[in-house]
Amino acid sequence: MARIDEITDGIYRLSTTVDDDGFEFQFNQFLIDDDRPALIHTGMYGMYEGVRDAVAEVVDPGKLAYVVLLHFEADECGGMDRFLGGAPESALACSALSNDLNLSGWNFDGRVEAHRDGDVIDLGRHKLRFLETPHVHHWDSMMLFDETTRSLFPSDLFIQAGDQPPVVTENLGSEMCSLYREVGIFAHEEPVRRVVDRLEALDPDWGHGMHGGSLTREALPHFVRALREEPFAYQGKLLGRPLEQPA
Ligand SMILES: [Fe+2]
Ligand SMILES: [Fe+2]
């Protein structure tokens, strides 16, 4: 079962650390316990039981109102069919682009809410505002900002490798940029830096990323500075493998 930690006021981090040949990496989901509970990211298909059991420690998975995916990729939404199937009143909330480019062309027949920048989902006490953040790191990418706890859900931005504690205060900005260069998930720095400016203006108290620990407001500026000052875009490597470029 995924590890469960309440990070702040009704926001639970469900985390599974995977060891790939000595390289440890975490997959987090965030459960918001509210009148209408929401699960942000589901994890991959094979993680479903471990994540569902962790959800069940906090709320009845059958009472989930929303499953949110922030871009169309397996660690975001591999478990969506079964989470939605087990919660009859639930809807999948995603970006308009995730729906138009991907979901609508798959054999998915669950309830979908496609959102654009500025839309808000009201969970009760928590209000989730959608930010469209294209090319960070997918075309359809978006993030969420919970106005109540001033929590940002940046998905793959502010990534940290390793078996991190639930809350990270350390400056791991350079390590983040080096990991991004190694795995090659960003085509270019510019769209990311544009989003970073926007995120900084939101002045979040928390950054709940999908990989690593949740960042406090003291830690976030370290990561922001690294993204402004260091290179992190694709440099010819995919998941650590240098590509043989044709002459
Ligand atoms: Fe991703
Ligand atoms: Fe991810």
mmCIF file of C-alpha atoms and ligand atoms in Angstrom:
data_model
loop_
_atom_site.group_PDB
_atom_site.id
_atom_site.type_symbol
_atom_site.label_atom_id
_atom_site.label_comp_id
_atom_site.label_asym_id
_atom_site.label_seq_id
_atom_site.Cartn_x
_atom_site.Cartn_y
_atom_site.Cartn_z
ATOM 1 C CA MET A 1 0.000 0.000 0.000
ATOM 2 C CA ALA A 2 1.155 3.535 -0.724
ATOM 3 C CA ARG A 3 2.516 5.550 2.208
ATOM 4 C CA ILE A 4 0.006 8.129 3.496
ATOM 5 C CA ASP A 5 0.867 11.530 4.996
ATOM 6 C CA GLU A 6 -1.408 14.501 5.593
ATOM 7 C CA ILE A 7 0.687 17.421 4.352
ATOM 8 C CA THR A 8 -1.683 20.260 5.135
ATOM 9 C CA ASP A 9 -5.370 20.714 5.987
ATOM 10 C CA GLY A 10 -7.103 17.794 4.261
ATOM 11 C CA ILE A 11 -4.448 17.225 1.565
ATOM 12 C CA TYR A 12 -2.942 13.746 1.766
ATOM 13 C CA ARG A 13 0.141 12.617 -0.131
ATOM 14 C CA LEU A 14 -0.029 8.941 -1.146
ATOM 15 C CA SER A 15 3.459 7.879 -2.177
ATOM 16 C CA THR A 16 5.079 4.781 -3.641
ATOM 17 C CA THR A 17 8.855 4.569 -4.049
ATOM 18 C CA VAL A 18 10.059 2.427 -6.926
ATOM 19 C CA ASP A 19 13.638 1.115 -7.063
ATOM 20 C CA ASP A 20 14.868 0.729 -10.641
ATOM 21 C CA ASP A 21 18.312 -0.872 -10.436
ATOM 22 C CA GLY A 22 19.396 1.337 -7.536
ATOM 23 C CA PHE A 23 17.639 4.470 -8.859
ATOM 24 C CA GLU A 24 14.853 5.341 -6.432
ATOM 25 C CA PHE A 25 11.920 7.352 -7.695
ATOM 26 C CA GLN A 26 8.579 8.277 -6.146
ATOM 27 C CA PHE A 27 5.099 8.342 -7.632
ATOM 28 C CA ASN A 28 2.696 10.504 -5.624
ATOM 29 C CA GLN A 29 -1.035 10.949 -5.731
ATOM 30 C CA PHE A 30 -2.855 13.618 -3.733
ATOM 31 C CA LEU A 31 -6.159 12.969 -2.044
ATOM 32 C CA ILE A 32 -8.206 15.958 -0.948
ATOM 33 C CA ASP A 33 -10.621 15.019 1.824
ATOM 34 C CA ASP A 34 -13.586 17.339 1.464
ATOM 35 C CA ASP A 35 -17.369 17.300 0.875
ATOM 36 C CA ARG A 36 -16.537 16.207 -2.683
ATOM 37 C CA PRO A 37 -13.258 14.264 -2.371
ATOM 38 C CA ALA A 38 -10.773 14.474 -5.224
ATOM 39 C CA LEU A 39 -7.834 12.304 -6.254
ATOM 40 C CA ILE A 40 -5.127 14.132 -8.211
ATOM 41 C CA HIS A 41 -3.122 11.676 -10.378
ATOM 42 C CA THR A 42 -3.942 7.942 -10.093
ATOM 43 C CA GLY A 43 -0.531 6.343 -10.660
ATOM 44 C CA MET A 44 0.047 3.718 -13.338
ATOM 45 C CA TYR A 45 -2.391 0.886 -14.030
ATOM 46 C CA GLY A 46 -0.345 -1.594 -11.968
ATOM 47 C CA MET A 47 -0.338 0.679 -8.903
ATOM 48 C CA TYR A 48 -4.130 0.752 -8.628
ATOM 49 C CA GLU A 49 -4.638 -1.594 -5.631
ATOM 50 C CA GLY A 50 -1.922 0.064 -3.541
ATOM 51 C CA VAL A 51 -3.299 3.532 -4.222
ATOM 52 C CA ARG A 52 -6.941 2.540 -3.717
ATOM 53 C CA ASP A 53 -6.121 0.916 -0.362
ATOM 54 C CA ALA A 54 -4.360 4.103 0.726
ATOM 55 C CA VAL A 55 -7.340 6.223 -0.395
ATOM 56 C CA ALA A 56 -9.608 3.894 1.632
ATOM 57 C CA GLU A 57 -7.678 4.693 4.828
ATOM 58 C CA VAL A 58 -8.916 8.298 4.501
ATOM 59 C CA VAL A 59 -12.164 8.300 2.482
ATOM 60 C CA ASP A 60 -14.406 5.684 0.883
ATOM 61 C CA PRO A 61 -13.045 5.347 -2.710
ATOM 62 C CA GLY A 62 -16.679 4.887 -3.805
ATOM 63 C CA LYS A 63 -17.353 8.485 -2.682
ATOM 64 C CA LEU A 64 -14.694 10.113 -4.869
ATOM 65 C CA ALA A 65 -16.234 13.017 -6.766
ATOM 66 C CA TYR A 66 -13.256 13.786 -8.999
ATOM 67 C CA VAL A 67 -10.282 12.019 -10.466
ATOM 68 C CA VAL A 68 -7.979 14.694 -11.884
ATOM 69 C CA LEU A 69 -5.316 14.137 -14.517
ATOM 70 C CA LEU A 70 -2.924 16.959 -15.334
ATOM 71 C CA HIS A 71 -1.649 15.565 -18.646
ATOM 72 C CA PHE A 72 -2.279 12.368 -20.532
ATOM 73 C CA GLU A 73 0.449 9.983 -19.342
ATOM 74 C CA ALA A 74 0.358 6.642 -17.501
ATOM 75 C CA ASP A 75 1.524 7.915 -14.103
ATOM 76 C CA GLU A 76 -1.162 10.614 -14.240
ATOM 77 C CA CYS A 77 -4.098 8.468 -15.229
ATOM 78 C CA GLY A 78 -3.246 4.761 -15.670
ATOM 79 C CA GLY A 79 -5.726 3.884 -12.894
ATOM 80 C CA MET A 80 -8.556 6.155 -14.037
ATOM 81 C CA ASP A 81 -10.935 3.493 -15.386
ATOM 82 C CA ARG A 82 -11.037 1.577 -12.132
ATOM 83 C CA PHE A 83 -11.190 4.607 -9.830
ATOM 84 C CA LEU A 84 -14.059 6.065 -11.850
ATOM 85 C CA GLY A 85 -15.731 2.658 -12.205
ATOM 86 C CA GLY A 86 -15.689 2.240 -8.416
ATOM 87 C CA ALA A 87 -17.148 5.696 -7.732
ATOM 88 C CA PRO A 88 -20.526 6.039 -9.472
ATOM 89 C CA GLU A 89 -20.859 9.795 -8.868
ATOM 90 C CA SER A 90 -17.339 10.630 -10.005
ATOM 91 C CA ALA A 91 -16.078 12.550 -13.017
ATOM 92 C CA LEU A 92 -12.708 12.696 -14.679
ATOM 93 C CA ALA A 93 -11.434 16.277 -14.685
ATOM 94 C CA CYS A 94 -8.762 17.126 -17.227
ATOM 95 C CA SER A 95 -7.687 19.860 -19.592
ATOM 96 C CA ALA A 96 -9.709 20.587 -22.694
ATOM 97 C CA LEU A 97 -6.672 19.492 -24.709
ATOM 98 C CA SER A 98 -6.297 16.168 -22.847
ATOM 99 C CA ASN A 99 -9.906 15.498 -23.805
ATOM 100 C CA ASP A 100 -9.805 16.773 -27.376
ATOM 101 C CA LEU A 101 -6.438 15.243 -28.308
ATOM 102 C CA ASN A 102 -6.514 11.994 -26.368
ATOM 103 C CA LEU A 103 -9.496 10.883 -24.287
ATOM 104 C CA SER A 104 -12.101 11.498 -26.967
ATOM 105 C CA GLY A 105 -10.152 9.239 -29.321
ATOM 106 C CA TRP A 106 -9.834 6.347 -26.848
ATOM 107 C CA ASN A 107 -12.430 3.801 -25.765
ATOM 108 C CA PHE A 108 -13.145 5.753 -22.565
ATOM 109 C CA ASP A 109 -16.846 6.085 -21.797
ATOM 110 C CA GLY A 110 -16.791 7.585 -18.273
ATOM 111 C CA ARG A 111 -17.982 11.070 -17.322
ATOM 112 C CA VAL A 112 -15.468 13.750 -18.328
ATOM 113 C CA GLU A 113 -15.187 17.428 -17.436
ATOM 114 C CA ALA A 114 -12.795 19.228 -19.764
ATOM 115 C CA HIS A 115 -11.392 22.437 -18.277
ATOM 116 C CA ARG A 116 -9.706 25.587 -19.482
ATOM 117 C CA ASP A 117 -7.546 28.136 -17.732
ATOM 118 C CA GLY A 118 -9.372 29.839 -14.863
ATOM 119 C CA ASP A 119 -12.059 27.172 -14.327
ATOM 120 C CA VAL A 120 -12.634 26.270 -10.667
ATOM 121 C CA ILE A 121 -13.854 23.005 -9.143
ATOM 122 C CA ASP A 122 -15.526 23.556 -5.781
ATOM 123 C CA LEU A 123 -14.845 20.594 -3.465
ATOM 124 C CA GLY A 124 -16.451 22.235 -0.408
ATOM 125 C CA ARG A 125 -13.684 23.893 1.586
ATOM 126 C CA HIS A 126 -11.076 23.506 -1.132
ATOM 127 C CA LYS A 127 -11.412 25.227 -4.503
ATOM 128 C CA LEU A 128 -9.211 23.950 -7.305
ATOM 129 C CA ARG A 129 -8.326 26.454 -10.018
ATOM 130 C CA PHE A 130 -7.043 25.151 -13.339
ATOM 131 C CA LEU A 131 -3.980 26.679 -14.964
ATOM 132 C CA GLU A 132 -3.207 25.727 -18.542
ATOM 133 C CA THR A 133 0.573 25.264 -18.724
ATOM 134 C CA PRO A 134 1.264 24.035 -22.266
ATOM 135 C CA HIS A 135 4.586 22.276 -22.938
ATOM 136 C CA VAL A 136 5.358 21.831 -19.236
ATOM 137 C CA HIS A 137 6.004 19.090 -20.270
ATOM 138 C CA HIS A 138 3.215 17.969 -22.607
ATOM 139 C CA TRP A 139 1.076 19.925 -25.084
ATOM 140 C CA ASP A 140 -2.028 19.302 -22.932
ATOM 141 C CA SER A 141 -0.396 19.995 -19.528
ATOM 142 C CA MET A 142 -2.138 21.887 -16.795
ATOM 143 C CA MET A 143 -1.646 22.494 -13.072
ATOM 144 C CA LEU A 144 -4.004 23.143 -10.164
ATOM 145 C CA PHE A 145 -4.004 25.796 -7.478
ATOM 146 C CA ASP A 146 -6.045 25.258 -4.310
ATOM 147 C CA GLU A 147 -7.031 28.710 -3.127
ATOM 148 C CA THR A 148 -7.834 27.503 0.416
ATOM 149 C CA THR A 149 -4.419 26.089 1.341
ATOM 150 C CA ARG A 150 -2.528 28.079 -1.336
ATOM 151 C CA SER A 151 -1.298 24.758 -2.659
ATOM 152 C CA LEU A 152 0.075 24.329 -6.131
ATOM 153 C CA PHE A 153 -0.119 20.925 -7.831
ATOM 154 C CA PRO A 154 2.625 21.254 -10.476
ATOM 155 C CA SER A 155 2.681 17.608 -11.635
ATOM 156 C CA ASP A 156 6.196 16.941 -13.024
ATOM 157 C CA LEU A 157 7.605 20.414 -12.320
ATOM 158 C CA PHE A 158 9.905 20.663 -9.249
ATOM 159 C CA ILE A 159 10.820 16.985 -9.620
ATOM 160 C CA GLN A 160 13.113 15.233 -7.124
ATOM 161 C CA ALA A 161 14.578 11.762 -7.463
ATOM 162 C CA GLY A 162 15.182 9.487 -4.442
ATOM 163 C CA ASP A 163 13.100 8.323 -1.516
ATOM 164 C CA GLN A 164 12.158 11.808 -0.275
ATOM 165 C CA PRO A 165 10.371 12.628 2.979
ATOM 166 C CA PRO A 166 6.768 13.898 2.666
ATOM 167 C CA VAL A 167 7.941 17.507 3.083
ATOM 168 C CA VAL A 168 11.177 18.775 1.537
ATOM 169 C CA THR A 169 12.829 22.014 2.648
ATOM 170 C CA GLU A 170 16.244 21.344 1.076
ATOM 171 C CA ASN A 171 17.619 23.105 -1.989
ATOM 172 C CA LEU A 172 17.561 20.352 -4.621
ATOM 173 C CA GLY A 173 17.248 22.768 -7.559
ATOM 174 C CA SER A 174 20.465 21.806 -9.354
ATOM 175 C CA GLU A 175 19.715 18.092 -8.906
ATOM 176 C CA MET A 176 16.279 18.740 -10.460
ATOM 177 C CA CYS A 177 17.791 20.430 -13.542
ATOM 178 C CA SER A 178 20.348 17.664 -13.943
ATOM 179 C CA LEU A 179 17.602 15.004 -13.784
ATOM 180 C CA TYR A 180 15.547 16.892 -16.392
ATOM 181 C CA ARG A 181 18.563 16.985 -18.761
ATOM 182 C CA GLU A 182 19.155 13.278 -18.191
ATOM 183 C CA VAL A 183 15.561 12.179 -18.913
ATOM 184 C CA GLY A 184 14.826 14.783 -21.600
ATOM 185 C CA ILE A 185 11.223 15.682 -20.725
ATOM 186 C CA PHE A 186 11.302 19.362 -21.744
ATOM 187 C CA ALA A 187 11.847 20.382 -25.363
ATOM 188 C CA HIS A 188 12.842 23.937 -24.408
ATOM 189 C CA GLU A 189 13.334 26.136 -21.340
ATOM 190 C CA GLU A 190 11.212 29.069 -22.543
ATOM 191 C CA PRO A 191 7.628 27.774 -22.039
ATOM 192 C CA VAL A 192 8.628 26.424 -18.626
ATOM 193 C CA ARG A 193 10.175 29.716 -17.496
ATOM 194 C CA ARG A 194 7.075 31.577 -18.631
ATOM 195 C CA VAL A 195 4.948 29.299 -16.406
ATOM 196 C CA VAL A 196 7.435 29.643 -13.534
ATOM 197 C CA ASP A 197 6.872 33.443 -13.601
ATOM 198 C CA ARG A 198 3.148 32.867 -13.378
ATOM 199 C CA LEU A 199 3.496 30.363 -10.518
ATOM 200 C CA GLU A 200 5.720 32.704 -8.551
ATOM 201 C CA ALA A 201 3.108 35.455 -8.836
ATOM 202 C CA LEU A 202 0.553 33.096 -7.243
ATOM 203 C CA ASP A 203 2.797 33.075 -4.145
ATOM 204 C CA PRO A 204 1.973 29.477 -3.145
ATOM 205 C CA ASP A 205 2.511 28.152 0.383
ATOM 206 C CA TRP A 206 3.012 24.610 -0.966
ATOM 207 C CA GLY A 207 4.123 22.777 -4.087
ATOM 208 C CA HIS A 208 2.784 19.218 -4.168
ATOM 209 C CA GLY A 209 4.686 17.574 -7.018
ATOM 210 C CA MET A 210 4.151 14.126 -8.407
ATOM 211 C CA HIS A 211 7.733 12.965 -7.882
ATOM 212 C CA GLY A 212 9.497 13.810 -4.589
ATOM 213 C CA GLY A 213 8.388 15.568 -1.419
ATOM 214 C CA SER A 214 5.981 18.482 -1.085
ATOM 215 C CA LEU A 215 7.870 21.785 -1.120
ATOM 216 C CA THR A 216 7.311 24.477 1.495
ATOM 217 C CA ARG A 217 7.137 28.178 0.622
ATOM 218 C CA GLU A 218 10.737 28.473 1.870
ATOM 219 C CA ALA A 219 11.936 25.698 -0.479
ATOM 220 C CA LEU A 220 10.044 26.726 -3.619
ATOM 221 C CA PRO A 221 12.294 29.741 -4.474
ATOM 222 C CA HIS A 222 15.352 27.435 -4.668
ATOM 223 C CA PHE A 223 13.663 25.402 -7.383
ATOM 224 C CA VAL A 224 12.376 28.518 -9.161
ATOM 225 C CA ARG A 225 15.881 30.033 -9.186
ATOM 226 C CA ALA A 226 17.431 26.861 -10.593
ATOM 227 C CA LEU A 227 14.882 26.789 -13.419
ATOM 228 C CA ARG A 228 15.699 30.422 -14.258
ATOM 229 C CA GLU A 229 19.477 30.096 -14.086
ATOM 230 C CA GLU A 230 20.375 26.564 -15.158
ATOM 231 C CA PRO A 231 19.849 24.656 -18.404
ATOM 232 C CA PHE A 232 17.332 21.821 -18.151
ATOM 233 C CA ALA A 233 15.933 21.226 -21.642
ATOM 234 C CA TYR A 234 16.540 18.197 -23.811
ATOM 235 C CA GLN A 235 20.206 17.754 -24.711
ATOM 236 C CA GLY A 236 20.068 14.524 -26.703
ATOM 237 C CA LYS A 237 19.283 12.048 -23.921
ATOM 238 C CA LEU A 238 16.060 10.141 -23.330
ATOM 239 C CA LEU A 239 15.691 8.458 -19.922
ATOM 240 C CA GLY A 240 19.486 8.629 -19.586
ATOM 241 C CA ARG A 241 20.159 7.047 -22.994
ATOM 242 C CA PRO A 242 22.184 9.166 -25.438
ATOM 243 C CA LEU A 243 20.590 9.123 -28.866
ATOM 244 C CA GLU A 244 22.733 8.313 -31.846
ATOM 245 C CA GLN A 245 22.041 11.331 -34.050
ATOM 246 C CA PRO A 246 22.044 10.592 -37.768
ATOM 247 C CA ALA A 247 24.774 12.506 -39.668
HETATM 248 FE FE FE B 1 4.523 13.573 -17.098
HETATM 249 FE FE FE B 2 4.966 12.224 -13.699
#
